[in-house]
Amino acid sequence: MPGVRRRARGPEEEGSMAAGAECADGDCPRQHVFLIPEYLKDASKKMKNGLMFIKLVNPCSGEGAIYLFNMCLKQLFEIKVFKEKHHSWFINESVQSGGLLHFATPMDPLFLLLHYLIKAGKEGKYQPLDQVVMDEVFPNCILLLKLPELEKLLRHVTEEKEIDNKKYYKYSKEKTLKWLEKKVSQTVAALKANHVNVGVRVQSAAFFSSDQISSDKEEDFIRYAHGLISDYIPKELSDDLSKYLKLPETSAPMPNPPSKRLKMSDEPVEAKEDYTKFNTKDLKTEKKNCKMTAAQKALAKVDKTGMKSIDAFFGVKNKKKFEKI
Amino acid sequence: MESGDESAMEKQRVHVRPATLHDSSPATLHLLPCEVLANRFAPVGRFFTPAIRQGADGLHVSFRGRSLRGEEVSVPPGLTGYVMVTEKREGLIGKQDFRGSENNGEEAQEPLERGFDQFIGATGSFSCFTVWGLETVPGPEAKVWGALTWPTLAAAVCGPPAVHSRGDSCCRFTHRCPRTENQRASS
């Protein structure tokens, strides 16, 4: 049977009721827990519509991902999902499985445009933007063309030509790498400002001379930042950026490359894991074991599969989920 | 659910009802350290909330015979928490924008809302929630803390250029509640 029977709810009721109130003694529609920039609330007073969730390409994987798009502010927001096994929400007088927490954070649309520019760049021609940003799979990508100051943004990653007042663009790898380098140093600064522990090497560096410590550390920060940014660019460009940043190739891969950890949709944000010294599996279990109480241990044995991705949010895919319940 | 095929999903837009963002009533949220495989009514206010005790070392509650320990978590500054629910298709009748029926990719004239789009609205808002751990306070090592630092970092990693960014949602890093800071300092 597809889906659980849900209570219909007229639009006139919306907003006036607390979550969960409508499911007096039965199943509730799925409730999504979101953290969204505060200013969208103020903006929403003025707008009749224009705030929407859309599916666009994930510039790293090429697969679909959900974004929040604001037509009024002309802004793009990335959606990341925090998901930890064995968690659920109590929301007012209801229970919501999964315990997912969605984050909407502003995102530079250039990462998405870059995906299309690189594709089009393979032809080596100058092309108008509306011919570049076309996607049969994710037709909503045309909304990106409505974002402000695209011309200014595009200068970071393209060569441009103007013929008869019309702009034509061509992907430039050199410019893109320069732009990404700026992003890396911006990220390094943020990592430092937030005292993010960037890896095991930081600790081991303590055994070396002081000079070594500072230089080692810097490289770790850059590598970490590179990993984070690699989540927003294709693999090939990520490799090029690594060379451009003169990051030495590691003989043994880092225990947890950040790029592997901060994945869209199926993976939780798991930022903490990355940033602490407990980011290797061994350390984690070790820590768990010595801290766990009997009840925790007993529960640790029960290993249920994780929750669905944010795709479930778009309705279609959560069919199966509801069947199981 | 209603729309059967995958391709419709890629095209679809899920419009947020803007009014719900400022009309939604405060919601009380608890993040539980266990799976409850149900999405339904639960008498939280009758059995769970009244059992919460404020101890010197944080919150205590008993849930299904297990002892839980909790702490309050504030939503990072610049962000607001919302509980959102997708509207049932039936709810759309009368709201459908029929201009959208001839949707043939002509973006210049295409309305934002099309007949096959969905709507979502906030049913509750929150500025803090309670995180529960089994027998121990989740504490500063809890993964959710890490996740809450993401908005700060995201601004640098993938945020729009600084001159264009609006609001100040991503420039601060002071959302940890005092209790957790203390725990961190003492550990």
mmCIF file with all atom_site columns, C-alpha atoms in Angstrom, chain B residues 2-184:
data_model
loop_
_atom_site.group_PDB
_atom_site.id
_atom_site.type_symbol
_atom_site.label_atom_id
_atom_site.label_alt_id
_atom_site.label_comp_id
_atom_site.label_asym_id
_atom_site.label_entity_id
_atom_site.label_seq_id
_atom_site.pdbx_PDB_ins_code
_atom_site.Cartn_x
_atom_site.Cartn_y
_atom_site.Cartn_z
_atom_site.occupancy
_atom_site.B_iso_or_equiv
_atom_site.pdbx_formal_charge
_atom_site.auth_seq_id
_atom_site.auth_comp_id
_atom_site.auth_asym_id
_atom_site.auth_atom_id
_atom_site.pdbx_PDB_model_num
ATOM 1   C CA . GLU B 1 2   ? 0.735  12.080 -5.845  1.00 0.00 ? 2   GLU B CA 1
ATOM 2   C CA . SER B 1 3   ? 3.113  12.748 -8.671  1.00 0.00 ? 3   SER B CA 1
ATOM 3   C CA . GLY B 1 4   ? 4.232  9.425  -9.883  1.00 0.00 ? 4   GLY B CA 1
ATOM 4   C CA . ASP B 1 5   ? 7.275  9.923  -12.032 1.00 0.00 ? 5   ASP B CA 1
ATOM 5   C CA . GLU B 1 6   ? 10.808 10.921 -11.282 1.00 0.00 ? 6   GLU B CA 1
ATOM 6   C CA . SER B 1 7   ? 11.143 13.555 -13.959 1.00 0.00 ? 7   SER B CA 1
ATOM 7   C CA . ALA B 1 8   ? 8.267  15.528 -12.515 1.00 0.00 ? 8   ALA B CA 1
ATOM 8   C CA . MET B 1 9   ? 10.157 15.631 -9.287  1.00 0.00 ? 9   MET B CA 1
ATOM 9   C CA . GLU B 1 10  ? 13.204 17.188 -10.923 1.00 0.00 ? 10  GLU B CA 1
ATOM 10  C CA . LYS B 1 11  ? 11.049 19.895 -12.437 1.00 0.00 ? 11  LYS B CA 1
ATOM 11  C CA . GLN B 1 12  ? 8.935  20.497 -9.426  1.00 0.00 ? 12  GLN B CA 1
ATOM 12  C CA . ARG B 1 13  ? 9.251  23.502 -7.200  1.00 0.00 ? 13  ARG B CA 1
ATOM 13  C CA . VAL B 1 14  ? 8.153  23.350 -3.612  1.00 0.00 ? 14  VAL B CA 1
ATOM 14  C CA . HIS B 1 15  ? 6.960  26.837 -2.777  1.00 0.00 ? 15  HIS B CA 1
ATOM 15  C CA . VAL B 1 16  ? 7.215  28.040 0.761   1.00 0.00 ? 16  VAL B CA 1
ATOM 16  C CA . ARG B 1 17  ? 4.099  29.819 1.952   1.00 0.00 ? 17  ARG B CA 1
ATOM 17  C CA . PRO B 1 18  ? 5.751  33.064 3.033   1.00 0.00 ? 18  PRO B CA 1
ATOM 18  C CA . ALA B 1 19  ? 3.086  34.028 5.555   1.00 0.00 ? 19  ALA B CA 1
ATOM 19  C CA . THR B 1 20  ? 3.699  30.864 7.544   1.00 0.00 ? 20  THR B CA 1
ATOM 20  C CA . LEU B 1 21  ? 7.267  31.971 8.285   1.00 0.00 ? 21  LEU B CA 1
ATOM 21  C CA . HIS B 1 22  ? 6.114  34.793 10.501  1.00 0.00 ? 22  HIS B CA 1
ATOM 22  C CA . ASP B 1 23  ? 2.774  33.391 11.592  1.00 0.00 ? 23  ASP B CA 1
ATOM 23  C CA . SER B 1 24  ? 3.936  30.068 12.891  1.00 0.00 ? 24  SER B CA 1
ATOM 24  C CA . SER B 1 25  ? 3.558  29.473 16.592  1.00 0.00 ? 25  SER B CA 1
ATOM 25  C CA . PRO B 1 26  ? 6.471  28.460 18.807  1.00 0.00 ? 26  PRO B CA 1
ATOM 26  C CA . ALA B 1 27  ? 7.206  24.750 18.748  1.00 0.00 ? 27  ALA B CA 1
ATOM 27  C CA . THR B 1 28  ? 8.896  22.644 21.398  1.00 0.00 ? 28  THR B CA 1
ATOM 28  C CA . LEU B 1 29  ? 11.461 20.218 20.050  1.00 0.00 ? 29  LEU B CA 1
ATOM 29  C CA . HIS B 1 30  ? 13.369 17.392 21.667  1.00 0.00 ? 30  HIS B CA 1
ATOM 30  C CA . LEU B 1 31  ? 16.046 15.493 19.800  1.00 0.00 ? 31  LEU B CA 1
ATOM 31  C CA . LEU B 1 32  ? 15.900 11.975 21.200  1.00 0.00 ? 32  LEU B CA 1
ATOM 32  C CA . PRO B 1 33  ? 18.808 9.530  21.201  1.00 0.00 ? 33  PRO B CA 1
ATOM 33  C CA . CYS B 1 34  ? 16.703 6.688  19.849  1.00 0.00 ? 34  CYS B CA 1
ATOM 34  C CA . GLU B 1 35  ? 14.798 5.657  16.819  1.00 0.00 ? 35  GLU B CA 1
ATOM 35  C CA . VAL B 1 36  ? 11.055 5.885  16.929  1.00 0.00 ? 36  VAL B CA 1
ATOM 36  C CA . LEU B 1 37  ? 9.797  4.512  13.673  1.00 0.00 ? 37  LEU B CA 1
ATOM 37  C CA . ALA B 1 38  ? 6.629  6.502  13.542  1.00 0.00 ? 38  ALA B CA 1
ATOM 38  C CA . ASN B 1 39  ? 5.434  9.892  12.450  1.00 0.00 ? 39  ASN B CA 1
ATOM 39  C CA . ARG B 1 40  ? 2.364  10.462 14.476  1.00 0.00 ? 40  ARG B CA 1
ATOM 40  C CA . PHE B 1 41  ? 0.685  11.972 17.447  1.00 0.00 ? 41  PHE B CA 1
ATOM 41  C CA . ALA B 1 42  ? 2.432  11.325 20.744  1.00 0.00 ? 42  ALA B CA 1
ATOM 42  C CA . PRO B 1 43  ? 1.283  12.514 24.137  1.00 0.00 ? 43  PRO B CA 1
ATOM 43  C CA . VAL B 1 44  ? 4.565  14.299 24.848  1.00 0.00 ? 44  VAL B CA 1
ATOM 44  C CA . GLY B 1 45  ? 2.981  16.836 27.141  1.00 0.00 ? 45  GLY B CA 1
ATOM 45  C CA . ARG B 1 46  ? 1.303  14.186 29.196  1.00 0.00 ? 46  ARG B CA 1
ATOM 46  C CA . PHE B 1 47  ? 4.145  11.774 29.770  1.00 0.00 ? 47  PHE B CA 1
ATOM 47  C CA . PHE B 1 48  ? 7.486  13.186 28.688  1.00 0.00 ? 48  PHE B CA 1
ATOM 48  C CA . THR B 1 49  ? 7.574  16.879 29.509  1.00 0.00 ? 49  THR B CA 1
ATOM 49  C CA . PRO B 1 50  ? 6.227  16.594 33.057  1.00 0.00 ? 50  PRO B CA 1
ATOM 50  C CA . ALA B 1 51  ? 8.963  14.075 33.871  1.00 0.00 ? 51  ALA B CA 1
ATOM 51  C CA . ILE B 1 52  ? 11.795 16.433 32.974  1.00 0.00 ? 52  ILE B CA 1
ATOM 52  C CA . ARG B 1 53  ? 13.820 17.430 36.018  1.00 0.00 ? 53  ARG B CA 1
ATOM 53  C CA . GLN B 1 54  ? 16.349 20.188 36.150  1.00 0.00 ? 54  GLN B CA 1
ATOM 54  C CA . GLY B 1 55  ? 19.324 18.875 38.074  1.00 0.00 ? 55  GLY B CA 1
ATOM 55  C CA . ALA B 1 56  ? 22.505 20.652 38.984  1.00 0.00 ? 56  ALA B CA 1
ATOM 56  C CA . ASP B 1 57  ? 24.177 18.848 36.127  1.00 0.00 ? 57  ASP B CA 1
ATOM 57  C CA . GLY B 1 58  ? 21.576 19.386 33.447  1.00 0.00 ? 58  GLY B CA 1
ATOM 58  C CA . LEU B 1 59  ? 18.214 17.971 32.530  1.00 0.00 ? 59  LEU B CA 1
ATOM 59  C CA . HIS B 1 60  ? 17.023 14.495 33.451  1.00 0.00 ? 60  HIS B CA 1
ATOM 60  C CA . VAL B 1 61  ? 14.107 12.519 32.152  1.00 0.00 ? 61  VAL B CA 1
ATOM 61  C CA . SER B 1 62  ? 13.016 8.957  31.970  1.00 0.00 ? 62  SER B CA 1
ATOM 62  C CA . PHE B 1 63  ? 11.768 7.666  28.645  1.00 0.00 ? 63  PHE B CA 1
ATOM 63  C CA . ARG B 1 64  ? 10.517 4.112  28.307  1.00 0.00 ? 64  ARG B CA 1
ATOM 64  C CA . GLY B 1 65  ? 12.402 3.157  31.414  1.00 0.00 ? 65  GLY B CA 1
ATOM 65  C CA . ARG B 1 66  ? 15.677 4.611  30.227  1.00 0.00 ? 66  ARG B CA 1
ATOM 66  C CA . SER B 1 67  ? 17.393 7.518  31.785  1.00 0.00 ? 67  SER B CA 1
ATOM 67  C CA . LEU B 1 68  ? 18.053 10.409 29.451  1.00 0.00 ? 68  LEU B CA 1
ATOM 68  C CA . ARG B 1 69  ? 20.177 13.448 30.112  1.00 0.00 ? 69  ARG B CA 1
ATOM 69  C CA . GLY B 1 70  ? 19.669 16.602 28.185  1.00 0.00 ? 70  GLY B CA 1
ATOM 70  C CA . GLU B 1 71  ? 20.822 20.088 27.442  1.00 0.00 ? 71  GLU B CA 1
ATOM 71  C CA . GLU B 1 72  ? 19.291 23.093 25.787  1.00 0.00 ? 72  GLU B CA 1
ATOM 72  C CA . VAL B 1 73  ? 20.747 24.034 22.418  1.00 0.00 ? 73  VAL B CA 1
ATOM 73  C CA . SER B 1 74  ? 20.232 27.448 20.909  1.00 0.00 ? 74  SER B CA 1
ATOM 74  C CA . VAL B 1 75  ? 19.801 27.845 17.196  1.00 0.00 ? 75  VAL B CA 1
ATOM 75  C CA . PRO B 1 76  ? 22.912 29.627 15.851  1.00 0.00 ? 76  PRO B CA 1
ATOM 76  C CA . PRO B 1 77  ? 22.469 33.399 15.730  1.00 0.00 ? 77  PRO B CA 1
ATOM 77  C CA . GLY B 1 78  ? 21.086 34.667 12.474  1.00 0.00 ? 78  GLY B CA 1
ATOM 78  C CA . LEU B 1 79  ? 19.110 31.482 11.941  1.00 0.00 ? 79  LEU B CA 1
ATOM 79  C CA . THR B 1 80  ? 15.564 30.553 12.869  1.00 0.00 ? 80  THR B CA 1
ATOM 80  C CA . GLY B 1 81  ? 14.265 27.060 13.332  1.00 0.00 ? 81  GLY B CA 1
ATOM 81  C CA . TYR B 1 82  ? 11.131 25.951 11.537  1.00 0.00 ? 82  TYR B CA 1
ATOM 82  C CA . VAL B 1 83  ? 9.056  22.839 11.437  1.00 0.00 ? 83  VAL B CA 1
ATOM 83  C CA . MET B 1 84  ? 7.766  22.514 7.895   1.00 0.00 ? 84  MET B CA 1
ATOM 84  C CA . VAL B 1 85  ? 5.113  20.311 6.382   1.00 0.00 ? 85  VAL B CA 1
ATOM 85  C CA . THR B 1 86  ? 4.364  19.766 2.720   1.00 0.00 ? 86  THR B CA 1
ATOM 86  C CA . GLU B 1 87  ? 0.767  20.461 1.858   1.00 0.00 ? 87  GLU B CA 1
ATOM 87  C CA . LYS B 1 88  ? -1.470 17.763 0.569   1.00 0.00 ? 88  LYS B CA 1
ATOM 88  C CA . ARG B 1 89  ? -2.367 18.092 -3.069  1.00 0.00 ? 89  ARG B CA 1
ATOM 89  C CA . GLU B 1 90  ? -6.017 18.576 -2.238  1.00 0.00 ? 90  GLU B CA 1
ATOM 90  C CA . GLY B 1 91  ? -5.080 21.682 -0.380  1.00 0.00 ? 91  GLY B CA 1
ATOM 91  C CA . LEU B 1 92  ? -4.040 23.307 -3.595  1.00 0.00 ? 92  LEU B CA 1
ATOM 92  C CA . ILE B 1 93  ? -7.383 23.400 -5.255  1.00 0.00 ? 93  ILE B CA 1
ATOM 93  C CA . GLY B 1 94  ? -8.348 26.945 -5.922  1.00 0.00 ? 94  GLY B CA 1
ATOM 94  C CA . LYS B 1 95  ? -4.765 28.035 -5.507  1.00 0.00 ? 95  LYS B CA 1
ATOM 95  C CA . GLN B 1 96  ? -3.545 26.540 -8.700  1.00 0.00 ? 96  GLN B CA 1
ATOM 96  C CA . ASP B 1 97  ? -2.143 28.948 -11.139 1.00 0.00 ? 97  ASP B CA 1
ATOM 97  C CA . PHE B 1 98  ? -3.651 27.890 -14.401 1.00 0.00 ? 98  PHE B CA 1
ATOM 98  C CA . ARG B 1 99  ? -1.394 30.135 -16.379 1.00 0.00 ? 99  ARG B CA 1
ATOM 99  C CA . GLY B 1 100 ? 1.184  27.545 -15.594 1.00 0.00 ? 100 GLY B CA 1
ATOM 100 C CA . SER B 1 101 ? -0.608 24.846 -17.510 1.00 0.00 ? 101 SER B CA 1
ATOM 101 C CA . GLU B 1 102 ? 1.173  25.702 -20.726 1.00 0.00 ? 102 GLU B CA 1
ATOM 102 C CA . ASN B 1 103 ? 4.557  25.122 -19.303 1.00 0.00 ? 103 ASN B CA 1
ATOM 103 C CA . ASN B 1 104 ? 6.808  24.759 -22.280 1.00 0.00 ? 104 ASN B CA 1
ATOM 104 C CA . GLY B 1 105 ? 10.017 26.137 -20.900 1.00 0.00 ? 105 GLY B CA 1
ATOM 105 C CA . GLU B 1 106 ? 9.441  29.731 -21.926 1.00 0.00 ? 106 GLU B CA 1
ATOM 106 C CA . GLU B 1 107 ? 11.070 31.179 -18.880 1.00 0.00 ? 107 GLU B CA 1
ATOM 107 C CA . ALA B 1 108 ? 10.307 34.797 -19.723 1.00 0.00 ? 108 ALA B CA 1
ATOM 108 C CA . GLN B 1 109 ? 6.573  34.310 -19.357 1.00 0.00 ? 109 GLN B CA 1
ATOM 109 C CA . GLU B 1 110 ? 6.536  31.282 -17.169 1.00 0.00 ? 110 GLU B CA 1
ATOM 110 C CA . PRO B 1 111 ? 4.947  31.918 -13.788 1.00 0.00 ? 111 PRO B CA 1
ATOM 111 C CA . LEU B 1 112 ? 6.840  30.880 -10.716 1.00 0.00 ? 112 LEU B CA 1
ATOM 112 C CA . GLU B 1 113 ? 4.035  28.636 -9.559  1.00 0.00 ? 113 GLU B CA 1
ATOM 113 C CA . ARG B 1 114 ? 2.917  25.952 -11.916 1.00 0.00 ? 114 ARG B CA 1
ATOM 114 C CA . GLY B 1 115 ? 0.075  23.537 -11.612 1.00 0.00 ? 115 GLY B CA 1
ATOM 115 C CA . PHE B 1 116 ? 2.278  20.613 -10.767 1.00 0.00 ? 116 PHE B CA 1
ATOM 116 C CA . ASP B 1 117 ? 4.227  22.407 -8.072  1.00 0.00 ? 117 ASP B CA 1
ATOM 117 C CA . GLN B 1 118 ? 3.904  21.650 -4.401  1.00 0.00 ? 118 GLN B CA 1
ATOM 118 C CA . PHE B 1 119 ? 3.627  23.873 -1.394  1.00 0.00 ? 119 PHE B CA 1
ATOM 119 C CA . ILE B 1 120 ? 5.211  23.740 1.994   1.00 0.00 ? 120 ILE B CA 1
ATOM 120 C CA . GLY B 1 121 ? 4.506  25.796 5.056   1.00 0.00 ? 121 GLY B CA 1
ATOM 121 C CA . ALA B 1 122 ? 5.949  26.305 8.482   1.00 0.00 ? 122 ALA B CA 1
ATOM 122 C CA . THR B 1 123 ? 3.792  24.844 11.216  1.00 0.00 ? 123 THR B CA 1
ATOM 123 C CA . GLY B 1 124 ? 6.040  25.913 14.049  1.00 0.00 ? 124 GLY B CA 1
ATOM 124 C CA . SER B 1 125 ? 9.156  27.923 14.771  1.00 0.00 ? 125 SER B CA 1
ATOM 125 C CA . PHE B 1 126 ? 11.834 27.606 17.429  1.00 0.00 ? 126 PHE B CA 1
ATOM 126 C CA . SER B 1 127 ? 14.981 29.282 18.639  1.00 0.00 ? 127 SER B CA 1
ATOM 127 C CA . CYS B 1 128 ? 16.199 26.466 20.845  1.00 0.00 ? 128 CYS B CA 1
ATOM 128 C CA . PHE B 1 129 ? 15.648 22.774 21.315  1.00 0.00 ? 129 PHE B CA 1
ATOM 129 C CA . THR B 1 130 ? 16.648 20.098 23.784  1.00 0.00 ? 130 THR B CA 1
ATOM 130 C CA . VAL B 1 131 ? 19.215 17.483 22.838  1.00 0.00 ? 131 VAL B CA 1
ATOM 131 C CA . TRP B 1 132 ? 19.026 14.269 24.821  1.00 0.00 ? 132 TRP B CA 1
ATOM 132 C CA . GLY B 1 133 ? 21.674 11.639 25.364  1.00 0.00 ? 133 GLY B CA 1
ATOM 133 C CA . LEU B 1 134 ? 21.306 8.162  26.772  1.00 0.00 ? 134 LEU B CA 1
ATOM 134 C CA . GLU B 1 135 ? 22.413 8.284  30.398  1.00 0.00 ? 135 GLU B CA 1
ATOM 135 C CA . THR B 1 136 ? 24.961 11.004 29.702  1.00 0.00 ? 136 THR B CA 1
ATOM 136 C CA . VAL B 1 137 ? 24.620 14.610 28.629  1.00 0.00 ? 137 VAL B CA 1
ATOM 137 C CA . PRO B 1 138 ? 25.403 14.811 24.906  1.00 0.00 ? 138 PRO B CA 1
ATOM 138 C CA . GLY B 1 139 ? 28.073 17.364 25.798  1.00 0.00 ? 139 GLY B CA 1
ATOM 139 C CA . PRO B 1 140 ? 30.475 19.291 23.618  1.00 0.00 ? 140 PRO B CA 1
ATOM 140 C CA . GLU B 1 141 ? 31.469 16.173 21.670  1.00 0.00 ? 141 GLU B CA 1
ATOM 141 C CA . ALA B 1 142 ? 27.955 15.650 20.402  1.00 0.00 ? 142 ALA B CA 1
ATOM 142 C CA . LYS B 1 143 ? 27.832 15.671 16.652  1.00 0.00 ? 143 LYS B CA 1
ATOM 143 C CA . VAL B 1 144 ? 24.981 18.104 16.605  1.00 0.00 ? 144 VAL B CA 1
ATOM 144 C CA . TRP B 1 145 ? 27.290 20.798 17.970  1.00 0.00 ? 145 TRP B CA 1
ATOM 145 C CA . GLY B 1 146 ? 29.563 20.306 15.046  1.00 0.00 ? 146 GLY B CA 1
ATOM 146 C CA . ALA B 1 147 ? 26.691 20.553 12.651  1.00 0.00 ? 147 ALA B CA 1
ATOM 147 C CA . LEU B 1 148 ? 25.684 23.821 14.240  1.00 0.00 ? 148 LEU B CA 1
ATOM 148 C CA . THR B 1 149 ? 29.065 25.308 13.389  1.00 0.00 ? 149 THR B CA 1
ATOM 149 C CA . TRP B 1 150 ? 28.448 24.599 9.726   1.00 0.00 ? 150 TRP B CA 1
ATOM 150 C CA . PRO B 1 151 ? 26.643 27.872 8.912   1.00 0.00 ? 151 PRO B CA 1
ATOM 151 C CA . THR B 1 152 ? 29.696 29.841 10.072  1.00 0.00 ? 152 THR B CA 1
ATOM 152 C CA . LEU B 1 153 ? 32.042 27.800 7.966   1.00 0.00 ? 153 LEU B CA 1
ATOM 153 C CA . ALA B 1 154 ? 29.703 27.599 5.001   1.00 0.00 ? 154 ALA B CA 1
ATOM 154 C CA . ALA B 1 155 ? 29.935 31.358 4.562   1.00 0.00 ? 155 ALA B CA 1
ATOM 155 C CA . ALA B 1 156 ? 33.634 31.038 3.838   1.00 0.00 ? 156 ALA B CA 1
ATOM 156 C CA . VAL B 1 157 ? 33.591 27.766 1.926   1.00 0.00 ? 157 VAL B CA 1
ATOM 157 C CA . CYS B 1 158 ? 30.702 28.195 -0.429  1.00 0.00 ? 158 CYS B CA 1
ATOM 158 C CA . GLY B 1 159 ? 29.059 31.446 0.552   1.00 0.00 ? 159 GLY B CA 1
ATOM 159 C CA . PRO B 1 160 ? 28.452 34.255 -1.871  1.00 0.00 ? 160 PRO B CA 1
ATOM 160 C CA . PRO B 1 161 ? 31.117 36.956 -2.145  1.00 0.00 ? 161 PRO B CA 1
ATOM 161 C CA . ALA B 1 162 ? 31.232 38.959 1.066   1.00 0.00 ? 162 ALA B CA 1
ATOM 162 C CA . VAL B 1 163 ? 30.068 42.217 -0.479  1.00 0.00 ? 163 VAL B CA 1
ATOM 163 C CA . HIS B 1 164 ? 26.853 40.635 -1.614  1.00 0.00 ? 164 HIS B CA 1
ATOM 164 C CA . SER B 1 165 ? 26.005 38.681 1.456   1.00 0.00 ? 165 SER B CA 1
ATOM 165 C CA . ARG B 1 166 ? 22.963 39.828 3.297   1.00 0.00 ? 166 ARG B CA 1
ATOM 166 C CA . GLY B 1 167 ? 22.293 39.659 6.958   1.00 0.00 ? 167 GLY B CA 1
ATOM 167 C CA . ASP B 1 168 ? 24.844 38.523 9.431   1.00 0.00 ? 168 ASP B CA 1
ATOM 168 C CA . SER B 1 169 ? 23.862 34.934 9.721   1.00 0.00 ? 169 SER B CA 1
ATOM 169 C CA . CYS B 1 170 ? 27.269 33.581 9.092   1.00 0.00 ? 170 CYS B CA 1
ATOM 170 C CA . CYS B 1 171 ? 29.704 35.885 10.757  1.00 0.00 ? 171 CYS B CA 1
ATOM 171 C CA . ARG B 1 172 ? 29.487 34.870 14.353  1.00 0.00 ? 172 ARG B CA 1
ATOM 172 C CA . PHE B 1 173 ? 30.342 31.870 16.346  1.00 0.00 ? 173 PHE B CA 1
ATOM 173 C CA . THR B 1 174 ? 28.851 32.407 19.728  1.00 0.00 ? 174 THR B CA 1
ATOM 174 C CA . HIS B 1 175 ? 25.802 30.254 19.733  1.00 0.00 ? 175 HIS B CA 1
ATOM 175 C CA . ARG B 1 176 ? 26.922 27.714 22.262  1.00 0.00 ? 176 ARG B CA 1
ATOM 176 C CA . CYS B 1 177 ? 24.953 28.087 25.373  1.00 0.00 ? 177 CYS B CA 1
ATOM 177 C CA . PRO B 1 178 ? 26.928 29.045 28.477  1.00 0.00 ? 178 PRO B CA 1
ATOM 178 C CA . ARG B 1 179 ? 26.501 25.676 30.090  1.00 0.00 ? 179 ARG B CA 1
ATOM 179 C CA . THR B 1 180 ? 28.270 23.903 27.300  1.00 0.00 ? 180 THR B CA 1
ATOM 180 C CA . GLU B 1 181 ? 31.067 26.414 27.278  1.00 0.00 ? 181 GLU B CA 1
ATOM 181 C CA . ASN B 1 182 ? 31.620 25.690 30.923  1.00 0.00 ? 182 ASN B CA 1
ATOM 182 C CA . GLN B 1 183 ? 31.657 21.990 30.356  1.00 0.00 ? 183 GLN B CA 1
ATOM 183 C CA . ARG B 1 184 ? 34.178 22.441 27.635  1.00 0.00 ? 184 ARG B CA 1
#
